[in-house]
CSV table of N, CA and C in Angstrom, one decimal:
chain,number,residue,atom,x,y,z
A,21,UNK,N,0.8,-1.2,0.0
A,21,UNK,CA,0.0,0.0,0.0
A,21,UNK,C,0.9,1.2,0.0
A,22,UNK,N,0.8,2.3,-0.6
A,22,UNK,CA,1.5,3.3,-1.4
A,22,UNK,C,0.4,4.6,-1.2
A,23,UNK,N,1.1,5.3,-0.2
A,23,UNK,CA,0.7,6.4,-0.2
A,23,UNK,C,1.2,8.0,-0.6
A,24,UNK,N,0.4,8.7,-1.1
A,24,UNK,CA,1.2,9.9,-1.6
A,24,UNK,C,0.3,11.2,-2.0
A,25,UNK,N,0.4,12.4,-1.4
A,25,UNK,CA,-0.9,13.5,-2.0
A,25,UNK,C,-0.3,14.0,-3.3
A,26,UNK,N,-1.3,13.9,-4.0
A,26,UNK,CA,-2.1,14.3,-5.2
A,26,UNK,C,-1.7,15.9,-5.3
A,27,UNK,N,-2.4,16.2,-4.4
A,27,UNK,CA,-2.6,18.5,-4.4
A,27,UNK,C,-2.9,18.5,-2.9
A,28,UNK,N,-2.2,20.0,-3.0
A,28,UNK,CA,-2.9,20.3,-1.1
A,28,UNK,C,-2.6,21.9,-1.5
A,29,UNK,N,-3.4,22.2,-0.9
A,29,UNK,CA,-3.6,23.5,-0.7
A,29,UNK,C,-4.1,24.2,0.6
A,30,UNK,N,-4.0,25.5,0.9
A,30,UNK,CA,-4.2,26.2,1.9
A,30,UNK,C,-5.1,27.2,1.9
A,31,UNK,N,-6.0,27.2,2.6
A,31,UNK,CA,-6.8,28.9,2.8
A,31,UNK,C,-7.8,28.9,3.7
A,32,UNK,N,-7.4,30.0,4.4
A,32,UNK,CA,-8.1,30.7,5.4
A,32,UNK,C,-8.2,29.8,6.9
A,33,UNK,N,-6.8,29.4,7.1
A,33,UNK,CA,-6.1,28.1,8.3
A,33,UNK,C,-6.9,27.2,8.2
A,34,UNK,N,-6.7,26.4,6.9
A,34,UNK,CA,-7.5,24.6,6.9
A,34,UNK,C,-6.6,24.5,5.4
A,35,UNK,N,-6.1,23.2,6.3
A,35,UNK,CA,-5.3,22.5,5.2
A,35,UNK,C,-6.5,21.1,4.1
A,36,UNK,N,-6.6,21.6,2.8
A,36,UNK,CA,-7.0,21.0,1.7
A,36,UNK,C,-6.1,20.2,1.0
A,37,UNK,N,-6.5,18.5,1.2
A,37,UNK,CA,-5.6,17.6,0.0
A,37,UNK,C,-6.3,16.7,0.0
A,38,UNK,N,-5.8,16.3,-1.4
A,38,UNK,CA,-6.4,14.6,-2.2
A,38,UNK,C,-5.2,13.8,-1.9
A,39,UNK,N,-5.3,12.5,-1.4
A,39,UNK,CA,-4.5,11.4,-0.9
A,39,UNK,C,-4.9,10.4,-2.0
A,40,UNK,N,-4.1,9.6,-2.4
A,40,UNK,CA,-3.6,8.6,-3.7
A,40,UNK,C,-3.2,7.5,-2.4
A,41,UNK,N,-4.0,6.6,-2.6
A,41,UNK,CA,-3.6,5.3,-1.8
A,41,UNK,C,-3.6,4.3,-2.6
A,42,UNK,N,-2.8,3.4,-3.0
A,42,UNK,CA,-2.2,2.6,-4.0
A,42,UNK,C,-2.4,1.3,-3.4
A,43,UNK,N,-3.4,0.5,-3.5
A,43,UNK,CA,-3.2,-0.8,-3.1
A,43,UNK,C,-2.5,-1.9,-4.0
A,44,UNK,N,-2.7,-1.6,-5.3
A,44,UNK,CA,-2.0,-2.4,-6.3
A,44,UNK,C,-1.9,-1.7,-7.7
A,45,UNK,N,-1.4,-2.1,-8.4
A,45,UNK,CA,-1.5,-1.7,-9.8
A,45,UNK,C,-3.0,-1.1,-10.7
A,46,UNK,N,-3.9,-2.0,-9.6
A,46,UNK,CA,-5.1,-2.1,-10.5
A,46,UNK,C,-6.2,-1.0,-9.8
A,47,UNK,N,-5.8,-1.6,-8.1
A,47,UNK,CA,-6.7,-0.6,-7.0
A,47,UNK,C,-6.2,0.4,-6.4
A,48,UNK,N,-6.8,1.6,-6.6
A,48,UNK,CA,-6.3,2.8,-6.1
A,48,UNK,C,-7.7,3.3,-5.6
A,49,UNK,N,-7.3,4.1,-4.5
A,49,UNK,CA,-8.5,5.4,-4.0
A,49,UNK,C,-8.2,6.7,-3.6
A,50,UNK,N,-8.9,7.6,-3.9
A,50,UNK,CA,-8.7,8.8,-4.0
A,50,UNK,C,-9.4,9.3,-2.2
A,51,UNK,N,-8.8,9.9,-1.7
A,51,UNK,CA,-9.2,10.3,-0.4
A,51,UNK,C,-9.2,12.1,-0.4
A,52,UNK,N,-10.7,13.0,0.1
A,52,UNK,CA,-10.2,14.2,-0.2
A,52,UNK,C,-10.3,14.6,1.2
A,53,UNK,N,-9.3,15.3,2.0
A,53,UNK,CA,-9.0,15.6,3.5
A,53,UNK,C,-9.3,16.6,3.9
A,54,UNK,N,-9.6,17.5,4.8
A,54,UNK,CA,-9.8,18.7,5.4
A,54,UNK,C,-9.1,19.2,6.8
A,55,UNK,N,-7.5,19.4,7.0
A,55,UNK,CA,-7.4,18.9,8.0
A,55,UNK,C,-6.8,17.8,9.0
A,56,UNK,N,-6.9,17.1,7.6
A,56,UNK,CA,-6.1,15.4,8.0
A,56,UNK,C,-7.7,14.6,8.6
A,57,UNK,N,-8.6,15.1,8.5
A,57,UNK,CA,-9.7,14.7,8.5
A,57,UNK,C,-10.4,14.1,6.9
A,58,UNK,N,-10.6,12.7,6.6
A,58,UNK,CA,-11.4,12.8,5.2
A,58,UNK,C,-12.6,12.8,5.6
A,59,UNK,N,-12.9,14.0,4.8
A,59,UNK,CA,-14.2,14.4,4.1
A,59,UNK,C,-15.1,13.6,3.1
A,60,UNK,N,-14.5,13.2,2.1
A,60,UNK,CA,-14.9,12.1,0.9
A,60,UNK,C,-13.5,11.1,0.3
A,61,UNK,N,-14.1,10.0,0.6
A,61,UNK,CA,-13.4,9.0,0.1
A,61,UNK,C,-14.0,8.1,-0.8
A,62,UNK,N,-13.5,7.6,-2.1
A,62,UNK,CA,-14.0,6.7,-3.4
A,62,UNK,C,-13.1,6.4,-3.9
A,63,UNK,N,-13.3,5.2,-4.7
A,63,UNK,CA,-12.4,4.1,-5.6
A,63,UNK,C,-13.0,5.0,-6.8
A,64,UNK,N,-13.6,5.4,-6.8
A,64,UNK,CA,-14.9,5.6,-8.2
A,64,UNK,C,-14.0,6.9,-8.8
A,65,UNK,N,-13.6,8.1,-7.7
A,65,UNK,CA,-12.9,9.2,-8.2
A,65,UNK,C,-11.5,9.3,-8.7
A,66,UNK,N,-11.3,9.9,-10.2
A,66,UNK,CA,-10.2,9.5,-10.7
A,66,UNK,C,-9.4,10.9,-10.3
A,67,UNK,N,-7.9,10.9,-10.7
A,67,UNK,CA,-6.9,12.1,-9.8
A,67,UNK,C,-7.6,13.3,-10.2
A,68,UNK,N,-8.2,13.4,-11.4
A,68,UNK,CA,-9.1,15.1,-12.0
A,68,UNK,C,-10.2,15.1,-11.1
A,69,UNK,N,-10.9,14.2,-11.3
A,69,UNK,CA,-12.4,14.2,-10.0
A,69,UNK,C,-12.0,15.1,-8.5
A,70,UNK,N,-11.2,14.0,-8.4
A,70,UNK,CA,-10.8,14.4,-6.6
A,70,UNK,C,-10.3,15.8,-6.5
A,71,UNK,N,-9.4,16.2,-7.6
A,71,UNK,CA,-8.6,17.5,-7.4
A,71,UNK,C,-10.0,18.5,-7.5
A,72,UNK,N,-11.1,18.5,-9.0
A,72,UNK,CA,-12.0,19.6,-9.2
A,72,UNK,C,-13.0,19.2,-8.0
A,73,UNK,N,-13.0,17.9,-7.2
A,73,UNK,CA,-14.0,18.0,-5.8
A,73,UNK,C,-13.8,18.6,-4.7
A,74,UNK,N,-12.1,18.8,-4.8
A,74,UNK,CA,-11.7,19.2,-3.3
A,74,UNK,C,-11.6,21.0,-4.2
A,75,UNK,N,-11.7,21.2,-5.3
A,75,UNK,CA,-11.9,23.0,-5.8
A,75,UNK,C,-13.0,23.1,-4.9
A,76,UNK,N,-14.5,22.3,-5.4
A,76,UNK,CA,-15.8,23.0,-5.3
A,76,UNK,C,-15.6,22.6,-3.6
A,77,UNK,N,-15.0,22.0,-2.8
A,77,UNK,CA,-15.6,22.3,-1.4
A,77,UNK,C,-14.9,23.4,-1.1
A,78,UNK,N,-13.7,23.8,-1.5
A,78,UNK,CA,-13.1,25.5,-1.1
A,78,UNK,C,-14.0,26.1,-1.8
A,79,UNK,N,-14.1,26.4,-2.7
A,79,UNK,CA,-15.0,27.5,-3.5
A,79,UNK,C,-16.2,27.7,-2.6
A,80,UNK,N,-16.8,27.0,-2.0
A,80,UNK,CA,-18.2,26.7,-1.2
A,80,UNK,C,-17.7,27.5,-0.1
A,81,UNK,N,-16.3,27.0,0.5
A,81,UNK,CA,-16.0,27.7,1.8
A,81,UNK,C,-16.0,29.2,1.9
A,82,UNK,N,-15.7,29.7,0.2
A,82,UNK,CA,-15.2,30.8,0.1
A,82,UNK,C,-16.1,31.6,-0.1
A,83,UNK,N,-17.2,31.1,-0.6
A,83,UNK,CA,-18.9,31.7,-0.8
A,83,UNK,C,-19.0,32.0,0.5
A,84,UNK,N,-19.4,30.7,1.6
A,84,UNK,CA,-19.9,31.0,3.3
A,84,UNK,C,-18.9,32.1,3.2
A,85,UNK,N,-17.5,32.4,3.6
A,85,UNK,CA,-17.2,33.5,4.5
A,85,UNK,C,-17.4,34.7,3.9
A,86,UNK,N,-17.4,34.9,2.3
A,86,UNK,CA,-17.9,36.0,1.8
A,86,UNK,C,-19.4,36.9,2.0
A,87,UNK,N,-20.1,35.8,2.5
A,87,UNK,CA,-21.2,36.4,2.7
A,87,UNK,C,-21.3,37.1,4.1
């Protein structure tokens, strides 16, 4: 098992990343974290999914404090 982040990013003191967990050649899962806490995790999400899922939950964050 092979682990490794994908993207992380920062804003507004909350750490955002997609985790790549490598069970085999064949099986992988995308984990998206908030914190070192996962938020959403799926086999189903490929490295684009996870990266444009963990955009839209910052973008959401960035709505709430704007308002």
């Amino acid at each position: 098992m092979n682990t490794k982040t994908v993207f992380s990013i920062q804003y507004n003191g909350i750490r955002y990343q997609v985790r790549e967990i490598r069970y085999s050649s064949d099986y992988v899962r995308y984990d998206i974290l908030q914190n070192r806490c996962v938020v959403n995790s799926s086999r189903f999400l490929t490295k684009k999914s996870a990266v444009l899922e963990l955009l839209q939950l910052v973008r959401l964050n960035v709505i709430k404090w704007l308002q």
